[in-house]
Coordinates of C-alpha atoms in Angstrom, one line a residue:
Chain A
G928 CA 4.0 18.1 -2.4
Q929 CA 2.7 14.9 -3.9
N930 CA -0.7 14.5 -5.6
I931 CA -2.0 11.4 -7.3
D932 CA -5.3 11.2 -9.1
Q933 CA -7.2 8.2 -10.4
P934 CA -10.9 7.6 -11.0
T935 CA -12.8 6.3 -8.0
E936 CA -14.8 3.6 -9.8
M937 CA -15.0 1.8 -13.1
T938 CA -17.2 -1.0 -14.5
A939 CA -16.6 -3.4 -17.3
T940 CA -17.8 -6.7 -18.6
E941 CA -16.0 -10.1 -18.8
G942 CA -13.7 -10.4 -21.8
A943 CA -13.5 -6.6 -22.3
I944 CA -10.4 -4.3 -22.0
V945 CA -10.3 -1.6 -19.4
Q946 CA -7.7 1.2 -18.9
I947 CA -7.3 2.8 -15.5
N948 CA -5.6 6.2 -15.6
C949 CA -3.4 7.8 -13.0
T950 CA -1.9 11.3 -13.1
Y951 CA 0.6 12.4 -10.6
Q952 CA 2.5 15.6 -9.5
T953 CA 5.6 14.9 -7.4
S954 CA 8.7 16.8 -6.3
G955 CA 11.0 14.1 -7.5
F956 CA 10.3 10.8 -9.3
N957 CA 11.6 7.3 -8.6
G958 CA 9.2 5.3 -10.5
L959 CA 5.5 4.4 -10.3
F960 CA 3.8 1.2 -9.0
W961 CA 0.5 -0.4 -9.5
Y962 CA -0.9 -2.6 -6.8
Q963 CA -4.1 -4.7 -6.8
Q964 CA -6.2 -5.1 -3.7
H965 CA -9.2 -7.5 -3.5
A966 CA -11.8 -6.6 -0.9
G967 CA -10.7 -7.5 2.6
E968 CA -7.2 -8.5 1.5
A969 CA -3.7 -7.0 1.3
P970 CA -2.4 -5.1 -1.7
T971 CA -0.3 -7.1 -4.1
F972 CA 2.3 -5.9 -6.5
L973 CA 1.3 -5.7 -10.2
S974 CA 3.9 -3.5 -12.0
Y975 CA 6.7 -1.0 -11.7
N976 CA 7.6 1.6 -14.3
V977 CA 10.5 3.9 -14.1
L978 CA 11.2 4.6 -17.8
D979 CA 8.7 5.9 -20.4
G980 CA 6.8 3.3 -22.3
L981 CA 4.7 0.2 -22.0
E982 CA 5.5 -2.8 -19.8
E983 CA 3.5 -5.9 -20.6
K984 CA 3.0 -8.8 -18.2
G985 CA 0.4 -11.3 -19.4
R986 CA -3.1 -9.8 -19.4
F987 CA -1.9 -6.7 -17.6
S988 CA 0.2 -3.8 -19.1
S989 CA 1.3 -0.6 -17.5
F990 CA 2.4 2.6 -19.3
L991 CA 4.3 5.6 -18.1
S992 CA 4.9 9.1 -19.5
R993 CA 7.2 11.0 -17.2
S994 CA 6.9 14.3 -19.1
K995 CA 3.1 14.2 -18.8
G996 CA 3.0 12.8 -15.2
Y997 CA 0.7 10.1 -16.5
S998 CA 0.4 6.3 -16.2
Y999 CA -2.2 3.8 -17.1
L1000 CA -2.9 0.2 -16.2
L1001 CA -4.4 -1.8 -19.1
L1002 CA -6.3 -5.0 -18.3
K1003 CA -7.2 -7.3 -21.2
E1004 CA -9.6 -10.3 -21.4
L1005 CA -11.2 -9.2 -18.2
Q1006 CA -12.3 -11.9 -15.7
M1007 CA -14.6 -11.8 -12.8
K1008 CA -11.6 -12.2 -10.5
D1009 CA -10.2 -8.9 -11.7
S1010 CA -12.9 -7.1 -9.7
A1011 CA -10.7 -5.3 -7.1
S1012 CA -9.2 -1.9 -6.3
Y1013 CA -6.2 -0.8 -8.3
L1014 CA -3.8 1.5 -6.5
C1015 CA -1.4 3.8 -8.2
A1016 CA 1.7 4.8 -6.1
V1017 CA 4.7 7.0 -6.5
A1018 CA 7.7 7.8 -4.2
N1019 CA 7.8 10.5 -1.6
Q1020 CA 10.4 13.2 -2.0
A1021 CA 13.0 11.3 -0.1
G1022 CA 12.4 8.2 -2.1
T1023 CA 11.9 6.2 1.1
A1024 CA 8.2 5.4 0.9
L1025 CA 5.3 5.1 -1.4
I1026 CA 2.5 7.6 -1.6
F1027 CA -0.7 5.9 -2.8
G1028 CA -3.6 7.3 -4.7
K1029 CA -7.1 6.6 -3.4
G1030 CA -7.5 3.7 -5.7
T1031 CA -9.9 2.7 -8.5
T1032 CA -12.5 0.1 -7.7
L1033 CA -13.1 -2.0 -10.8
S1034 CA -16.3 -4.1 -11.0
V1035 CA -16.4 -6.8 -13.7
S1036 CA -19.8 -8.2 -14.5
S1037 CA -20.8 -11.1 -16.7
Chain B
D1396 CA 4.8 -20.1 4.7
T1397 CA 3.4 -16.6 5.3
A1398 CA 5.8 -14.0 4.1
V1399 CA 4.5 -11.1 6.1
S1400 CA 2.2 -12.0 9.1
Q1401 CA 0.3 -9.8 11.5
T1402 CA -1.6 -10.5 14.7
P1403 CA -4.3 -10.1 15.5
K1404 CA -6.4 -10.0 12.4
Y1405 CA -9.3 -8.3 14.2
L1406 CA -9.1 -6.1 17.2
V1407 CA -12.2 -4.5 18.9
T1408 CA -11.6 -2.3 21.9
Q1409 CA -12.9 0.6 23.9
M1410 CA -11.8 4.2 23.6
G1411 CA -8.9 5.1 25.9
N1412 CA -7.4 1.6 25.9
D1413 CA -3.9 0.7 24.8
K1414 CA -3.3 -2.0 22.3
S1415 CA -0.5 -3.5 20.2
I1416 CA -0.3 -5.1 16.8
K1417 CA 2.5 -7.4 15.9
C1418 CA 4.2 -7.9 12.5
E1419 CA 6.8 -10.4 11.4
Q1420 CA 8.4 -11.0 8.0
N1421 CA 10.4 -14.1 7.0
L1422 CA 11.6 -12.7 3.7
G1423 CA 15.0 -11.5 5.1
H1424 CA 14.1 -7.9 4.2
D1425 CA 15.8 -4.9 5.7
T1426 CA 12.9 -2.5 5.7
M1427 CA 9.5 -2.6 7.2
Y1428 CA 6.5 -0.3 7.1
W1429 CA 3.2 0.4 8.8
Y1430 CA 0.3 1.8 6.7
K1431 CA -3.2 2.9 7.7
Q1432 CA -6.1 2.3 5.4
D1433 CA -9.2 4.3 6.3
S1434 CA -12.9 3.6 5.6
K1435 CA -12.5 5.2 2.2
K1436 CA -9.7 2.7 1.3
F1437 CA -7.1 5.4 1.3
L1438 CA -3.7 3.7 2.1
K1439 CA -1.3 6.0 3.9
I1440 CA 2.2 5.5 5.1
M1441 CA 2.8 5.9 8.9
F1442 CA 6.2 4.6 9.7
S1443 CA 9.2 3.0 8.0
Y1444 CA 12.1 1.2 9.7
N1445 CA 15.4 0.0 8.2
N1446 CA 17.4 -2.5 10.2
K1447 CA 15.6 -1.5 13.4
E1448 CA 16.1 2.2 12.8
L1449 CA 13.3 4.7 12.2
I1450 CA 13.4 6.2 8.7
I1451 CA 9.9 7.8 8.4
N1452 CA 7.4 9.1 10.8
E1453 CA 4.7 10.7 8.7
T1454 CA 3.1 13.2 11.1
V1455 CA 1.5 10.4 13.1
P1456 CA 0.3 11.3 16.6
N1457 CA 2.7 10.3 19.3
R1458 CA 0.1 7.9 20.7
F1459 CA 1.4 5.6 18.0
S1460 CA 4.8 4.1 18.9
P1461 CA 6.5 1.5 16.6
K1462 CA 9.0 -0.8 18.0
S1463 CA 11.4 -3.0 16.1
P1464 CA 13.2 -5.6 18.3
D1465 CA 15.0 -7.0 15.3
K1466 CA 14.8 -6.4 11.5
A1467 CA 12.2 -9.2 11.1
H1468 CA 9.7 -7.6 13.5
L1469 CA 7.9 -4.3 13.6
N1470 CA 5.2 -3.9 16.2
L1471 CA 2.8 -1.0 16.6
H1472 CA 1.7 0.1 20.0
I1473 CA -1.2 2.5 20.3
N1474 CA -2.0 4.4 23.5
S1475 CA -5.3 6.0 24.5
L1476 CA -7.2 4.8 21.5
E1477 CA -9.6 7.2 19.8
L1478 CA -12.6 6.6 17.5
G1479 CA -10.7 7.9 14.6
D1480 CA -8.1 5.2 15.0
S1481 CA -10.6 2.7 13.6
A1482 CA -9.1 1.5 10.3
V1483 CA -7.2 -1.4 8.8
Y1484 CA -3.5 -1.4 9.6
F1485 CA -1.1 -3.0 7.1
C1486 CA 2.4 -4.0 7.8
A1487 CA 4.8 -4.3 4.8
S1488 CA 8.4 -5.1 4.0
S1489 CA 10.9 -4.5 1.2
Q1490 CA 14.5 -5.5 0.6
E1491 CA 15.8 -2.0 0.1
P1492 CA 15.5 1.0 2.4
Q1493 CA 14.4 3.1 -0.6
G1494 CA 10.9 1.7 -0.6
A1495 CA 10.1 3.9 -3.5
T1496 CA 12.0 1.7 -5.9
D1497 CA 11.5 -1.7 -4.4
T1498 CA 8.4 -4.0 -4.4
Q1499 CA 6.7 -4.0 -1.0
Y1500 CA 5.1 -7.1 0.4
F1501 CA 2.0 -6.5 2.5
G1502 CA 0.7 -8.5 5.5
P1503 CA -3.0 -9.5 5.7
G1504 CA -4.0 -6.4 7.7
T1505 CA -5.4 -5.9 11.2
R1506 CA -8.9 -4.4 11.3
L1507 CA -9.1 -2.2 14.4
T1508 CA -12.4 -1.1 15.6
V1509 CA -12.6 1.4 18.5
L1510 CA -16.0 1.6 20.2

């Protein structure tokens, strides 16, 4: 089966750095996605990791360790607009769809 | 130019009614999906279609019937609506049928409330 765990809520202040962790247990592995979802809006793609290591994209970075079943999303220089839910997702066994974690709601305060 | 569009955005209806939600994508993608997001924000795959053919049906009650008239459209029809069907339904699309390795683009969602 598939199991994805991430913290339910996190808080941080503007300008800070926050790391959102995700652990997963899957029958197979085809890569891991991070999506951002603002309240009342659709999820939007942030990153995709299929190999171990760090992928950097502006203020956001995503890390993957396949041997540990672990990923994190790193957000630097936090802004108020980063307040959102961050969804970790991995493939189902057939590789035909994504299984999402329950999401981490990040609140950024001034 | 909306990439993935859904109608309606809000849907309020009584238990027992039948309703449909429409989805269209203008990205030229081959694969479309329906997801359900419950009140706890848990996003769960319901169906996946590739070139009008069903790929995934994730143990969804047969009151839910997806229909894909062409690869740009995937509609969701729900019969005999129940209170537990209240949720936000998201349509999404991706280029490849292996949605696990390809970025998915989501529509704005349809908030369904069953009274």
